[in-house]
mmCIF file with all atom_site columns, C-alpha atoms in Angstrom:
data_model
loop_
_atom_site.group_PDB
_atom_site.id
_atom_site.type_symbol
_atom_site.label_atom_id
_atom_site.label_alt_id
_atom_site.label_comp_id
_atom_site.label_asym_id
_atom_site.label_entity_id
_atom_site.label_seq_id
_atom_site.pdbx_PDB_ins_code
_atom_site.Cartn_x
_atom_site.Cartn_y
_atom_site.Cartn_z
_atom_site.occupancy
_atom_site.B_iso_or_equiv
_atom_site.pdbx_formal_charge
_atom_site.auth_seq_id
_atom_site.auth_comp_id
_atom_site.auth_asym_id
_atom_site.auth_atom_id
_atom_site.pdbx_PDB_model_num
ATOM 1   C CA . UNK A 1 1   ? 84.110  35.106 -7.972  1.00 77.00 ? 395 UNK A CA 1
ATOM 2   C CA . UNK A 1 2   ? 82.345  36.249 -4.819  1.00 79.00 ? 396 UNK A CA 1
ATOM 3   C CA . UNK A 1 3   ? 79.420  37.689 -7.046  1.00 79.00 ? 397 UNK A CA 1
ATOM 4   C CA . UNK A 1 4   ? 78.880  35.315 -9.772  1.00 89.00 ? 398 UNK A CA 1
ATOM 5   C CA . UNK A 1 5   ? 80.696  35.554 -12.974 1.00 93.00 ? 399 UNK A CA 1
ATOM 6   C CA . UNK A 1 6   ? 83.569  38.307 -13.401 1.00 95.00 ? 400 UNK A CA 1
ATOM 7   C CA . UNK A 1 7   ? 84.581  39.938 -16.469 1.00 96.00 ? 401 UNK A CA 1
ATOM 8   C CA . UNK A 1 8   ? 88.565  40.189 -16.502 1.00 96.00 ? 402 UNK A CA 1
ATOM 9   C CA . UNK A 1 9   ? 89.834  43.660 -17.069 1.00 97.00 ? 403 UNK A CA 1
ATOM 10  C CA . UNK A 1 10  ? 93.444  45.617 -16.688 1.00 96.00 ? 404 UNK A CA 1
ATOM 11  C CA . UNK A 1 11  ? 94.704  49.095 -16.584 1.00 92.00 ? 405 UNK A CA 1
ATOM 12  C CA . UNK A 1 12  ? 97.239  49.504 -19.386 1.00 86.00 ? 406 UNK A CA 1
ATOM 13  C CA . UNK A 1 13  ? 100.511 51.240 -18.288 1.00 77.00 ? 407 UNK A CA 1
ATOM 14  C CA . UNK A 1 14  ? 101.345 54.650 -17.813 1.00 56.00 ? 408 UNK A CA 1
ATOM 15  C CA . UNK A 1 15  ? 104.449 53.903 -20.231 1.00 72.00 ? 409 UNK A CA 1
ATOM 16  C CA . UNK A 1 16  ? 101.824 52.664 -23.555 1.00 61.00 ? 410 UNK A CA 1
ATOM 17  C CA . UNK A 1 17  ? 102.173 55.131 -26.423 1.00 69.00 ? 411 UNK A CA 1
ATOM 18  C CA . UNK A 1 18  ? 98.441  55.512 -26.634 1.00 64.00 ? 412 UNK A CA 1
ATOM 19  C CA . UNK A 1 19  ? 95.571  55.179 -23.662 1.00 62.00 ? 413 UNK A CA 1
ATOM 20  C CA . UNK A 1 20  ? 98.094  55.320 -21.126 1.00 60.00 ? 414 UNK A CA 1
ATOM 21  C CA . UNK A 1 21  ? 96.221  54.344 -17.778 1.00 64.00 ? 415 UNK A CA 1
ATOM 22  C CA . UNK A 1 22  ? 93.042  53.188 -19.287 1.00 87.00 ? 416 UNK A CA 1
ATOM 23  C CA . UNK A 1 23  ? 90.810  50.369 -18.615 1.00 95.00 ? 417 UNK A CA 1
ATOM 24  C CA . UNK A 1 24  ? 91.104  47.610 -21.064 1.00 93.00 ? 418 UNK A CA 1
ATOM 25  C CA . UNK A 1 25  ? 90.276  44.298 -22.025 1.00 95.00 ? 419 UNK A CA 1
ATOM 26  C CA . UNK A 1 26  ? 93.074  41.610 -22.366 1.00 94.00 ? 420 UNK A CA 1
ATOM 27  C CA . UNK A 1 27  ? 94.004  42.027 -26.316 1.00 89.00 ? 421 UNK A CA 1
ATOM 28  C CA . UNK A 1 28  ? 95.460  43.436 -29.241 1.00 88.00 ? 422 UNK A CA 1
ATOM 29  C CA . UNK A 1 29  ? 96.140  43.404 -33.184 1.00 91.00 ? 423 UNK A CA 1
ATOM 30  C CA . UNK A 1 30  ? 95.720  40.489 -35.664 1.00 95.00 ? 424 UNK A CA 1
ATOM 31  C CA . UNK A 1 31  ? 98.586  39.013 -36.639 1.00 96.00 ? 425 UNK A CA 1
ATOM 32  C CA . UNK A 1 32  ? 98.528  37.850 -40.265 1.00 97.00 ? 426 UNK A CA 1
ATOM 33  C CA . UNK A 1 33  ? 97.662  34.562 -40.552 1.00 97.00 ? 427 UNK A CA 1
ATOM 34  C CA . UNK A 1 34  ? 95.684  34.615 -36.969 1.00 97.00 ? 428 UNK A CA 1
ATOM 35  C CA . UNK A 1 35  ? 92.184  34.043 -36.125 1.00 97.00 ? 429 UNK A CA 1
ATOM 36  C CA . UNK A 1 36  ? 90.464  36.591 -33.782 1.00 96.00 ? 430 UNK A CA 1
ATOM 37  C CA . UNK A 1 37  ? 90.806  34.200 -31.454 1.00 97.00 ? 431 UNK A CA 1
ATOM 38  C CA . UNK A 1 38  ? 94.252  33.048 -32.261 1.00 97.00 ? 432 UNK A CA 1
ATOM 39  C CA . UNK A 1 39  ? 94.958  36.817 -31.463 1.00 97.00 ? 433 UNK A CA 1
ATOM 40  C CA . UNK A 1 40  ? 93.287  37.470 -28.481 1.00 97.00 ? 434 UNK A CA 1
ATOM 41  C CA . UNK A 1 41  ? 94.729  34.322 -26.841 1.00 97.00 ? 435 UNK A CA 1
ATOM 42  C CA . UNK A 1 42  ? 98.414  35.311 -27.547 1.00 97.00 ? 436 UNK A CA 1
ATOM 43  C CA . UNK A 1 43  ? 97.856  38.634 -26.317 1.00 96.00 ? 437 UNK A CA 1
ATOM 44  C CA . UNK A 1 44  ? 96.175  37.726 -23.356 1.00 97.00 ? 438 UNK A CA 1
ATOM 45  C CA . UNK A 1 45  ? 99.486  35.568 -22.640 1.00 97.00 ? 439 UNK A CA 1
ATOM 46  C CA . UNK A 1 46  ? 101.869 38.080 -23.681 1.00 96.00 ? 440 UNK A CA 1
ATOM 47  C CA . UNK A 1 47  ? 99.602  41.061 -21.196 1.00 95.00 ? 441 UNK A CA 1
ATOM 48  C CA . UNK A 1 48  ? 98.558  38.759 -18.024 1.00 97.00 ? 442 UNK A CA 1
ATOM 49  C CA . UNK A 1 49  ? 100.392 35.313 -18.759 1.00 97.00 ? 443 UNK A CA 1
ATOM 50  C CA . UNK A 1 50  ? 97.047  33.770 -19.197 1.00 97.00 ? 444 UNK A CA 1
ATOM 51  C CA . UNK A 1 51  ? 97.268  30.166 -20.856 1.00 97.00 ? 445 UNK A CA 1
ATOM 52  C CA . UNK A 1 52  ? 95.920  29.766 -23.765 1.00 97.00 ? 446 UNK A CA 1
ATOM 53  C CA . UNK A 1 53  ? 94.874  26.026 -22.571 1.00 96.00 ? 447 UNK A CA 1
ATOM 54  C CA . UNK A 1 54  ? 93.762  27.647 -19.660 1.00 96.00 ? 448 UNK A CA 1
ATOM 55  C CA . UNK A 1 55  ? 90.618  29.343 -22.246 1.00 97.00 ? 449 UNK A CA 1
ATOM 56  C CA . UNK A 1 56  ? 87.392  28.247 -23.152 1.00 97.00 ? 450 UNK A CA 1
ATOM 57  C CA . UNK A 1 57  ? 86.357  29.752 -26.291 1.00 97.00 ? 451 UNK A CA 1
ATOM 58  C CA . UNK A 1 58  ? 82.359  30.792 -25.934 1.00 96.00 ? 452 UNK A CA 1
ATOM 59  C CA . UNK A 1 59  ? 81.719  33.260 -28.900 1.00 95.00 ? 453 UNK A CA 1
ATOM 60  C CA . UNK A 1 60  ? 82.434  36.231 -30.483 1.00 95.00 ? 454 UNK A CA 1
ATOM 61  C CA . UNK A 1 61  ? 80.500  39.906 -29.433 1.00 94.00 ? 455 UNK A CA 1
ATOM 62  C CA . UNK A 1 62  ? 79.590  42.184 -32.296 1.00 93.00 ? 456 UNK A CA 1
ATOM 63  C CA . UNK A 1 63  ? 82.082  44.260 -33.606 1.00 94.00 ? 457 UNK A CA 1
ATOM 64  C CA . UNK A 1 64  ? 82.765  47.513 -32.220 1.00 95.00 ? 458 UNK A CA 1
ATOM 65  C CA . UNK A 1 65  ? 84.301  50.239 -34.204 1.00 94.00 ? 459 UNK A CA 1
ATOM 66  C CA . UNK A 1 66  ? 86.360  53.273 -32.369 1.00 89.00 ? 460 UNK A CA 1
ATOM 67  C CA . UNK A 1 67  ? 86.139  56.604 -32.664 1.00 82.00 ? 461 UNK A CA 1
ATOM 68  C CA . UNK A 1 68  ? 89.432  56.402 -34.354 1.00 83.00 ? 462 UNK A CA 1
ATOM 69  C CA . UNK A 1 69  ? 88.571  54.089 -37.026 1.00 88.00 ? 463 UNK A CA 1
ATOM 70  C CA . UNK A 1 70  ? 90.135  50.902 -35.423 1.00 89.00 ? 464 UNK A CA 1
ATOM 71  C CA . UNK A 1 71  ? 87.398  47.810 -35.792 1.00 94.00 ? 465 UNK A CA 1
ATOM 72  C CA . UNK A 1 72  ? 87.459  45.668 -32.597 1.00 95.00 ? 466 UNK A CA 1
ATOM 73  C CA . UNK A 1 73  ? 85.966  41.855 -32.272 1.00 96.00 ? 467 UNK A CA 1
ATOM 74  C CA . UNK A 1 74  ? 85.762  41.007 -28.677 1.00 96.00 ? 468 UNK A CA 1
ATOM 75  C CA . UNK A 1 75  ? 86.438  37.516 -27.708 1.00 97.00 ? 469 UNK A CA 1
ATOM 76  C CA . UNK A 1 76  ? 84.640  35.649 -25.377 1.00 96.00 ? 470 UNK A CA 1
ATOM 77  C CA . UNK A 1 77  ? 85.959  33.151 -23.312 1.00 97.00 ? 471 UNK A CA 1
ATOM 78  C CA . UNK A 1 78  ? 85.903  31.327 -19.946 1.00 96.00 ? 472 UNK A CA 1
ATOM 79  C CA . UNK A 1 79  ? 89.254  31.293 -17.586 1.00 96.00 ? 473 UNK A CA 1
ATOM 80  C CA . UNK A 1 80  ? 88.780  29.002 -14.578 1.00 93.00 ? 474 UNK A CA 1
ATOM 81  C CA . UNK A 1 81  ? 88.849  31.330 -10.954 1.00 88.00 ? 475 UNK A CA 1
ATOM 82  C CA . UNK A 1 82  ? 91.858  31.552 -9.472  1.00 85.00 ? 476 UNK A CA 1
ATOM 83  C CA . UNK A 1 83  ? 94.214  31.886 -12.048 1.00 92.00 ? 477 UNK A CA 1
ATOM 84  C CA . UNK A 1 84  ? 97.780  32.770 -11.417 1.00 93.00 ? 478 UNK A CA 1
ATOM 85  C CA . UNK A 1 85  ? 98.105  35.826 -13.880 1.00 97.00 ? 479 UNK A CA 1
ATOM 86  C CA . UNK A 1 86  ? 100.844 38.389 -13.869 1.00 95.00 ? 480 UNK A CA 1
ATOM 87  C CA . UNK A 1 87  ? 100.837 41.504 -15.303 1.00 95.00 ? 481 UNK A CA 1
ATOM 88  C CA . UNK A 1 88  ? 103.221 42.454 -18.330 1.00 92.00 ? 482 UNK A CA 1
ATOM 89  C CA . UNK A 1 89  ? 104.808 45.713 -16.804 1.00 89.00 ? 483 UNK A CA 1
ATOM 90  C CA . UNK A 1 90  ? 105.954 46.915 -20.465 1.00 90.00 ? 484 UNK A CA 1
ATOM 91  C CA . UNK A 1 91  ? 102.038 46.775 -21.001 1.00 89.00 ? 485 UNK A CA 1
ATOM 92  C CA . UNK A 1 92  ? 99.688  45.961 -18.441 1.00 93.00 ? 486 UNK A CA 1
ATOM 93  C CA . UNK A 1 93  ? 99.329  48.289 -14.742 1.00 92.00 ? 487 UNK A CA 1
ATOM 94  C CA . UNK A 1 94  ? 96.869  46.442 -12.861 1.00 95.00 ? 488 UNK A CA 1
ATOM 95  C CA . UNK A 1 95  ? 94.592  43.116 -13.312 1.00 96.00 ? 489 UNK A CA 1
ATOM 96  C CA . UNK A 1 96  ? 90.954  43.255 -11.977 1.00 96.00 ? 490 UNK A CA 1
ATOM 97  C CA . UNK A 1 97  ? 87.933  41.454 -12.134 1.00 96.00 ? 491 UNK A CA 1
ATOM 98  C CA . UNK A 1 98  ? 83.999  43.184 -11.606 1.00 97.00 ? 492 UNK A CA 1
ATOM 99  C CA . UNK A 1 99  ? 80.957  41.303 -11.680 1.00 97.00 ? 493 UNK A CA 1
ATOM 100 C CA . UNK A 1 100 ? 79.534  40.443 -14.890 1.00 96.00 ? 494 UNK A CA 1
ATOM 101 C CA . UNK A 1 101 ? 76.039  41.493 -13.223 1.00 95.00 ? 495 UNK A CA 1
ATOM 102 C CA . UNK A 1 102 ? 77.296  45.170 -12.633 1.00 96.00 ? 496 UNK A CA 1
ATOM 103 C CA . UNK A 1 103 ? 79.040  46.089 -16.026 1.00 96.00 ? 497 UNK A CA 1
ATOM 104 C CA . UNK A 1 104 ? 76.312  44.348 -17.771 1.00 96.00 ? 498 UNK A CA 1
ATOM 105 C CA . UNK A 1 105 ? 73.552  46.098 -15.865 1.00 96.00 ? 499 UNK A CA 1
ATOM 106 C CA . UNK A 1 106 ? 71.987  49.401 -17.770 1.00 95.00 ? 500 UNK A CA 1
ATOM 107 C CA . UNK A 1 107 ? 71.836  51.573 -14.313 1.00 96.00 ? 501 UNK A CA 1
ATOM 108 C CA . UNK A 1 108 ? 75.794  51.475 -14.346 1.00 97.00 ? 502 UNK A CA 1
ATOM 109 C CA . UNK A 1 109 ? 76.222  52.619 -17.989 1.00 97.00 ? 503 UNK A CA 1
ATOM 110 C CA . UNK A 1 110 ? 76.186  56.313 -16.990 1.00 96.00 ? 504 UNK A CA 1
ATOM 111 C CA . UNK A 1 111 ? 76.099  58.028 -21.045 1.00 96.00 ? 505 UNK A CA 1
ATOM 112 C CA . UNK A 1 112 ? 78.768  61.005 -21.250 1.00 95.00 ? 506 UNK A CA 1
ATOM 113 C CA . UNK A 1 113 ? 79.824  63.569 -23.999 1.00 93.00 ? 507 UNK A CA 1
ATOM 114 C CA . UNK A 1 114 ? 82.666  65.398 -24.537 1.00 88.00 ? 508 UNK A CA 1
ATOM 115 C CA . UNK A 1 115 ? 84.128  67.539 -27.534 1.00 89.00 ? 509 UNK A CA 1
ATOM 116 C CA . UNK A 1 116 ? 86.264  65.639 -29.486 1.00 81.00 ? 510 UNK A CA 1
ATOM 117 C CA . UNK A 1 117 ? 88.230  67.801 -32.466 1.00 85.00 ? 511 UNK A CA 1
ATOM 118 C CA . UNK A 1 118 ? 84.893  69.972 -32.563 1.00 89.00 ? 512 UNK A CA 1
ATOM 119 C CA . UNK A 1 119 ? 82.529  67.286 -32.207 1.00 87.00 ? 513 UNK A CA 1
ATOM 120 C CA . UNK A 1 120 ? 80.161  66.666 -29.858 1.00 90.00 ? 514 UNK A CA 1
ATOM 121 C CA . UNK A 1 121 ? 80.757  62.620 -29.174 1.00 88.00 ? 515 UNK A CA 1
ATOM 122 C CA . UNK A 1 122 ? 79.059  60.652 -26.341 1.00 92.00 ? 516 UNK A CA 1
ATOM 123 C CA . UNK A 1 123 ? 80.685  57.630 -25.141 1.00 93.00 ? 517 UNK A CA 1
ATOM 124 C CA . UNK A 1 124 ? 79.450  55.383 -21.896 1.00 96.00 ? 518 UNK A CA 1
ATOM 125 C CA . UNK A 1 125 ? 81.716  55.173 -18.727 1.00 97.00 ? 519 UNK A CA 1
ATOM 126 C CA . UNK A 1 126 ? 81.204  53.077 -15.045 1.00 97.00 ? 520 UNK A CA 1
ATOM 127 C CA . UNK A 1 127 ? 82.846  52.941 -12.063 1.00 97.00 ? 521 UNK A CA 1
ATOM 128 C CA . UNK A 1 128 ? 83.815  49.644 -10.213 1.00 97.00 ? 522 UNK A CA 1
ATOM 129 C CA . UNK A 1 129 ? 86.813  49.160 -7.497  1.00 95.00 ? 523 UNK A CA 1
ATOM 130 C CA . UNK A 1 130 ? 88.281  52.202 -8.135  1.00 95.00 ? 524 UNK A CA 1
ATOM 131 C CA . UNK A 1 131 ? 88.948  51.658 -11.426 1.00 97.00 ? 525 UNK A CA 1
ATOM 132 C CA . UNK A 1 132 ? 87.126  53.781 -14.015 1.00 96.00 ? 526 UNK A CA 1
ATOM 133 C CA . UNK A 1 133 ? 85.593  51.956 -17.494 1.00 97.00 ? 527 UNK A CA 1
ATOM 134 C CA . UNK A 1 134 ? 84.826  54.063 -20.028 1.00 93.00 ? 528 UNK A CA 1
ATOM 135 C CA . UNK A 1 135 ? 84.743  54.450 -23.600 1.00 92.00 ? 529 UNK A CA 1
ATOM 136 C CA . UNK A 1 136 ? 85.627  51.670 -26.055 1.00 93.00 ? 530 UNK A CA 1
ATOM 137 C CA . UNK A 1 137 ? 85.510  48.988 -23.604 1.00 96.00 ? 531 UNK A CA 1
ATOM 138 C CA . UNK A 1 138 ? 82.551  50.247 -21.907 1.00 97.00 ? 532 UNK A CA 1
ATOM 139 C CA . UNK A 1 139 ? 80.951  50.464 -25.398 1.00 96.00 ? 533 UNK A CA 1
ATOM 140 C CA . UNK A 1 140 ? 81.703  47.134 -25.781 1.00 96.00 ? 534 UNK A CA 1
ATOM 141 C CA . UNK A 1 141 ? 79.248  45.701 -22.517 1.00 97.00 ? 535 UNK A CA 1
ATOM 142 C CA . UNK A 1 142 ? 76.686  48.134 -23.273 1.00 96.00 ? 536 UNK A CA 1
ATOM 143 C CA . UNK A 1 143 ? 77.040  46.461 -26.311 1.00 95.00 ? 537 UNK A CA 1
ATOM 144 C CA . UNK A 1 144 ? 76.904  43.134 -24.914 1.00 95.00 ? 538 UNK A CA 1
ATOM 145 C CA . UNK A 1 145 ? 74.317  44.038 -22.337 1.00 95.00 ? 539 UNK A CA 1
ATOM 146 C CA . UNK A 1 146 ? 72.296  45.181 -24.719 1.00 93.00 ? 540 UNK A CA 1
ATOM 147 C CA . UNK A 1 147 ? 72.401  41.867 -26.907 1.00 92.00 ? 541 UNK A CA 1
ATOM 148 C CA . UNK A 1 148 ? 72.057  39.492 -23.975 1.00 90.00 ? 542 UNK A CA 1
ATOM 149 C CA . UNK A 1 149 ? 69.274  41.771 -23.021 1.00 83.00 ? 543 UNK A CA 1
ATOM 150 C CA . UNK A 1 150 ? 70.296  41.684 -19.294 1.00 64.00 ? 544 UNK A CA 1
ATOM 151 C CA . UNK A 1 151 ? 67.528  42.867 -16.653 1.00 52.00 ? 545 UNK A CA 1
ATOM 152 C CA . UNK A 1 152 ? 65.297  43.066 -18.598 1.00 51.00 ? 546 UNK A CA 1
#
């Protein structure tokens, strides 16, 4: 993009079951059977019609496990600019990109708390476009930030 490398991101839709309206990586369950990748890949063409040719498989972040027990393995991949993704209205709002620079950079990762069934929990949220990243998939490039070591 514009700014260097992007980090692909959508708003889930108002009509999900759970995290209506959140920010959200491309993604979803393990199939039996399916690699993390496998799974990440057919979800990302069942959410945003992204081609799974279309991917270049980089690596795998460290996995992340959500304050409701759920274990999540982000996938890394490449996707050439430019793509022409749509958004699966069942599950997917809005597609967006931000800089990798920003969501990776500490003095975005504004730390939050909130009482959660009568515990204090803290969870990381950032702002970009409009669009407001918080939580598990902020956790997630803090995370990764914080691996990569970025800035610092």
């Amino acid at each position: 993009g514009p700014q260097g490398a992007e980090v692909l991101l959508t708003r889930r839709s108002m009509e999900m079951r759970s995290h209506r309206g959140e920010v959200s990586f491309p993604g979803g369950r393990v199939d039996p059977g399916e690699s993390y990748v496998q799974a990440a890949l057919r979800e990302a063409h069942e959410e945003i019609a992204l081609p799974p040719s279309s991917a270049e498989f980089v690596g795998l972040a460290d996995c992340y496990r959500t304050i409701t027990g759920f274990d999540v393995t982000p996938v890394i991949v490449v996707v050439p600019p430019d793509l022409d993704l749509h958004p699966n209205a069942d599950e997917v709002e809005a597609i967006f990109e931000a800089p990798l620079s920003y969501v990776l950079d500490a003095a975005n990762h504004a730390r939050r708390s909130l009482d959660w069934h009568g515990t204090q929990r803290h969870y990381y949220e950032m702002h970009w476009d409009g669009f407001r990243i918080w939580g598990a998939t902020a956790a997630m490039l803090v995370n990764l930030s914080r691996r990569l070591q970025w800035g610092r």
